[in-house]
Amino acid sequence: MDRLGNSGSVKERLTEICDAQPFVTRFLVRNLKTGETIERGAEEETPSASTRKTSIMMAALKAVHERRLDLEEPITYEARFAEEVASGMFRYLTPGIVISLRDAITGMMVLSDNVCTRMVFERLTLEEVDCYCKSIGMKGTHHRFLIPPLALPPDHALTSVTTTTARDQAFLLQTILDAQASPEAAAKLGTSPELCAYALQTLKNQILRYAIPSRLPFGTVVAHKGGTGKRGRMNAGIVYRDGAPFYIICAYTDDVPQVMPDGTPGYTVALETIGRLSRACWDGFSHNDQ
């Protein structure tokens, strides 16, 4: 049972959930009502998988703010965009479709569509996005590829993929959230409050409901981005309660076995572990408010 008893702290429950599994789980959670932060390996470099796309979105919005890009720019879907792509639905559609940069960002974020990711990323450069992360303080985030290689083994090296830290992702989400009311926070991201409002809404539009939202009450608003990696699963987001931001949770599993001892696929347990961490925060932070 995931609900906290009176004698257990949130930190104890989070530790218990992580220690119950044979794989690595790194996380940072923050109670947005009290500021309490709990972390485990939050500064350790870990594969980012598609959680990297939040920073790609913000780098693109910086370029929009600087008028180097236009959200209404039309982009034609070319067959080459689907090469070496293993996520999303565009790869199954007929080339020739025209969408806007705004729609490409939407596809990249809400369905993690890597055709859309390529559309967005090709209007930037790998160096630009990597330098953007470093410039705003995400020192543990390293963008290494436009689209990650498909043939990676499960035990691939960290240098084979884009990497990040739970702390970096929490910082990014916190700053996007702060920018809803703070021009200074928006300026830190190199953009405007209006574009940060668009970014937050895009995160809220996420339709994949595994991991962070999976054990929360139906209809809970979660502004988040998940990821699927060869070494694990990951999810970083802001959970809302009663219309207000409640907590930030950035969780990254690593060294996840392909198959667990009982035959369950490792990725299933990894996603369930993140869901349990989120539910422990939901229950525990609520209990602390009482």
mmCIF file with all atom_site columns, C-alpha atoms in Angstrom, residues 202-274:
data_model
loop_
_atom_site.group_PDB
_atom_site.id
_atom_site.type_symbol
_atom_site.label_atom_id
_atom_site.label_alt_id
_atom_site.label_comp_id
_atom_site.label_asym_id
_atom_site.label_entity_id
_atom_site.label_seq_id
_atom_site.pdbx_PDB_ins_code
_atom_site.Cartn_x
_atom_site.Cartn_y
_atom_site.Cartn_z
_atom_site.occupancy
_atom_site.B_iso_or_equiv
_atom_site.pdbx_formal_charge
_atom_site.auth_seq_id
_atom_site.auth_comp_id
_atom_site.auth_asym_id
_atom_site.auth_atom_id
_atom_site.pdbx_PDB_model_num
ATOM 1  C CA . THR A 1 202 ? 2.221  22.588  -23.838 1.00 0.00 ? 202 THR A CA 1
ATOM 2  C CA . LEU A 1 203 ? 3.590  20.526  -20.947 1.00 0.00 ? 203 LEU A CA 1
ATOM 3  C CA . LYS A 1 204 ? 0.065  20.323  -19.493 1.00 0.00 ? 204 LYS A CA 1
ATOM 4  C CA . ASN A 1 205 ? -1.217 19.072  -22.860 1.00 0.00 ? 205 ASN A CA 1
ATOM 5  C CA . GLN A 1 206 ? 0.850  15.878  -22.500 1.00 0.00 ? 206 GLN A CA 1
ATOM 6  C CA . ILE A 1 207 ? -1.425 12.938  -23.307 1.00 0.00 ? 207 ILE A CA 1
ATOM 7  C CA . LEU A 1 208 ? 0.846  10.077  -22.192 1.00 0.00 ? 208 LEU A CA 1
ATOM 8  C CA . ARG A 1 209 ? -0.330 9.260   -18.672 1.00 0.00 ? 209 ARG A CA 1
ATOM 9  C CA . TYR A 1 210 ? 2.165  6.700   -17.435 1.00 0.00 ? 210 TYR A CA 1
ATOM 10 C CA . ALA A 1 211 ? 4.689  7.256   -14.610 1.00 0.00 ? 211 ALA A CA 1
ATOM 11 C CA . ILE A 1 212 ? 4.005  10.516  -12.685 1.00 0.00 ? 212 ILE A CA 1
ATOM 12 C CA . PRO A 1 213 ? 0.215  10.685  -13.307 1.00 0.00 ? 213 PRO A CA 1
ATOM 13 C CA . SER A 1 214 ? -0.430 6.931   -13.287 1.00 0.00 ? 214 SER A CA 1
ATOM 14 C CA . ARG A 1 215 ? -1.477 6.616   -9.620  1.00 0.00 ? 215 ARG A CA 1
ATOM 15 C CA . LEU A 1 216 ? -2.955 10.075  -9.141  1.00 0.00 ? 216 LEU A CA 1
ATOM 16 C CA . PRO A 1 217 ? -6.698 10.816  -9.110  1.00 0.00 ? 217 PRO A CA 1
ATOM 17 C CA . PHE A 1 218 ? -8.271 10.814  -12.564 1.00 0.00 ? 218 PHE A CA 1
ATOM 18 C CA . GLY A 1 219 ? -8.125 14.251  -14.141 1.00 0.00 ? 219 GLY A CA 1
ATOM 19 C CA . THR A 1 220 ? -5.153 15.480  -12.104 1.00 0.00 ? 220 THR A CA 1
ATOM 20 C CA . VAL A 1 221 ? -3.333 18.174  -14.080 1.00 0.00 ? 221 VAL A CA 1
ATOM 21 C CA . VAL A 1 222 ? 0.319  17.298  -14.657 1.00 0.00 ? 222 VAL A CA 1
ATOM 22 C CA . ALA A 1 223 ? 2.654  19.420  -16.788 1.00 0.00 ? 223 ALA A CA 1
ATOM 23 C CA . HIS A 1 224 ? 5.283  16.852  -17.706 1.00 0.00 ? 224 HIS A CA 1
ATOM 24 C CA . LYS A 1 225 ? 7.559  15.172  -20.217 1.00 0.00 ? 225 LYS A CA 1
ATOM 25 C CA . GLY A 1 226 ? 8.487  11.508  -20.104 1.00 0.00 ? 226 GLY A CA 1
ATOM 26 C CA . GLY A 1 227 ? 11.262 9.529   -21.702 1.00 0.00 ? 227 GLY A CA 1
ATOM 27 C CA . THR A 1 228 ? 11.996 6.027   -22.981 1.00 0.00 ? 228 THR A CA 1
ATOM 28 C CA . GLY A 1 229 ? 15.624 4.959   -22.879 1.00 0.00 ? 229 GLY A CA 1
ATOM 29 C CA . LYS A 1 230 ? 17.499 1.725   -23.392 1.00 0.00 ? 230 LYS A CA 1
ATOM 30 C CA . ARG A 1 231 ? 18.719 1.880   -19.782 1.00 0.00 ? 231 ARG A CA 1
ATOM 31 C CA . GLY A 1 232 ? 15.493 2.984   -18.121 1.00 0.00 ? 232 GLY A CA 1
ATOM 32 C CA . ARG A 1 233 ? 12.420 5.192   -18.025 1.00 0.00 ? 233 ARG A CA 1
ATOM 33 C CA . MET A 1 234 ? 12.161 8.769   -16.827 1.00 0.00 ? 234 MET A CA 1
ATOM 34 C CA . ASN A 1 235 ? 9.598  11.507  -16.224 1.00 0.00 ? 235 ASN A CA 1
ATOM 35 C CA . ALA A 1 236 ? 9.860  15.128  -15.096 1.00 0.00 ? 236 ALA A CA 1
ATOM 36 C CA . GLY A 1 237 ? 6.879  17.302  -14.298 1.00 0.00 ? 237 GLY A CA 1
ATOM 37 C CA . ILE A 1 238 ? 4.787  19.636  -12.186 1.00 0.00 ? 238 ILE A CA 1
ATOM 38 C CA . VAL A 1 239 ? 1.748  18.155  -10.428 1.00 0.00 ? 239 VAL A CA 1
ATOM 39 C CA . TYR A 1 240 ? -1.245 20.408  -9.677  1.00 0.00 ? 240 TYR A CA 1
ATOM 40 C CA . ARG A 1 241 ? -3.868 20.104  -6.955  1.00 0.00 ? 241 ARG A CA 1
ATOM 41 C CA . ASP A 1 242 ? -6.982 22.250  -6.555  1.00 0.00 ? 242 ASP A CA 1
ATOM 42 C CA . GLY A 1 243 ? -5.861 24.376  -9.492  1.00 0.00 ? 243 GLY A CA 1
ATOM 43 C CA . ALA A 1 244 ? -2.459 25.252  -8.008  1.00 0.00 ? 244 ALA A CA 1
ATOM 44 C CA . PRO A 1 245 ? 1.064  23.840  -8.484  1.00 0.00 ? 245 PRO A CA 1
ATOM 45 C CA . PHE A 1 246 ? 1.536  21.212  -5.770  1.00 0.00 ? 246 PHE A CA 1
ATOM 46 C CA . TYR A 1 247 ? 4.905  19.545  -6.308  1.00 0.00 ? 247 TYR A CA 1
ATOM 47 C CA . ILE A 1 248 ? 7.690  19.071  -8.824  1.00 0.00 ? 248 ILE A CA 1
ATOM 48 C CA . ILE A 1 249 ? 9.002  15.560  -9.387  1.00 0.00 ? 249 ILE A CA 1
ATOM 49 C CA . CYS A 1 250 ? 11.865 14.585  -11.684 1.00 0.00 ? 250 CYS A CA 1
ATOM 50 C CA . ALA A 1 251 ? 12.604 10.850  -11.581 1.00 0.00 ? 251 ALA A CA 1
ATOM 51 C CA . TYR A 1 252 ? 15.097 8.831   -13.621 1.00 0.00 ? 252 TYR A CA 1
ATOM 52 C CA . THR A 1 253 ? 15.518 5.046   -13.513 1.00 0.00 ? 253 THR A CA 1
ATOM 53 C CA . ASP A 1 254 ? 18.749 3.510   -14.787 1.00 0.00 ? 254 ASP A CA 1
ATOM 54 C CA . ASP A 1 255 ? 20.345 0.087   -15.175 1.00 0.00 ? 255 ASP A CA 1
ATOM 55 C CA . VAL A 1 256 ? 16.847 -1.387  -15.421 1.00 0.00 ? 256 VAL A CA 1
ATOM 56 C CA . PRO A 1 257 ? 16.904 -5.131  -16.272 1.00 0.00 ? 257 PRO A CA 1
ATOM 57 C CA . GLN A 1 258 ? 15.174 -6.185  -19.455 1.00 0.00 ? 258 GLN A CA 1
ATOM 58 C CA . VAL A 1 259 ? 13.205 -8.731  -17.420 1.00 0.00 ? 259 VAL A CA 1
ATOM 59 C CA . MET A 1 260 ? 12.589 -8.771  -13.684 1.00 0.00 ? 260 MET A CA 1
ATOM 60 C CA . PRO A 1 261 ? 13.010 -12.027 -11.676 1.00 0.00 ? 261 PRO A CA 1
ATOM 61 C CA . ASP A 1 262 ? 9.243  -12.669 -11.803 1.00 0.00 ? 262 ASP A CA 1
ATOM 62 C CA . GLY A 1 263 ? 9.157  -12.254 -15.593 1.00 0.00 ? 263 GLY A CA 1
ATOM 63 C CA . THR A 1 264 ? 7.721  -8.730  -15.618 1.00 0.00 ? 264 THR A CA 1
ATOM 64 C CA . PRO A 1 265 ? 9.385  -6.454  -18.196 1.00 0.00 ? 265 PRO A CA 1
ATOM 65 C CA . GLY A 1 266 ? 11.809 -4.128  -16.463 1.00 0.00 ? 266 GLY A CA 1
ATOM 66 C CA . TYR A 1 267 ? 10.347 -1.019  -18.065 1.00 0.00 ? 267 TYR A CA 1
ATOM 67 C CA . THR A 1 268 ? 6.945  -1.819  -16.536 1.00 0.00 ? 268 THR A CA 1
ATOM 68 C CA . VAL A 1 269 ? 8.409  -1.825  -13.042 1.00 0.00 ? 269 VAL A CA 1
ATOM 69 C CA . ALA A 1 270 ? 10.449 1.305   -13.784 1.00 0.00 ? 270 ALA A CA 1
ATOM 70 C CA . LEU A 1 271 ? 7.332  3.236   -14.791 1.00 0.00 ? 271 LEU A CA 1
ATOM 71 C CA . GLU A 1 272 ? 5.428  1.856   -11.816 1.00 0.00 ? 272 GLU A CA 1
ATOM 72 C CA . THR A 1 273 ? 8.249  2.934   -9.495  1.00 0.00 ? 273 THR A CA 1
ATOM 73 C CA . ILE A 1 274 ? 7.987  6.524   -10.734 1.00 0.00 ? 274 ILE A CA 1
#
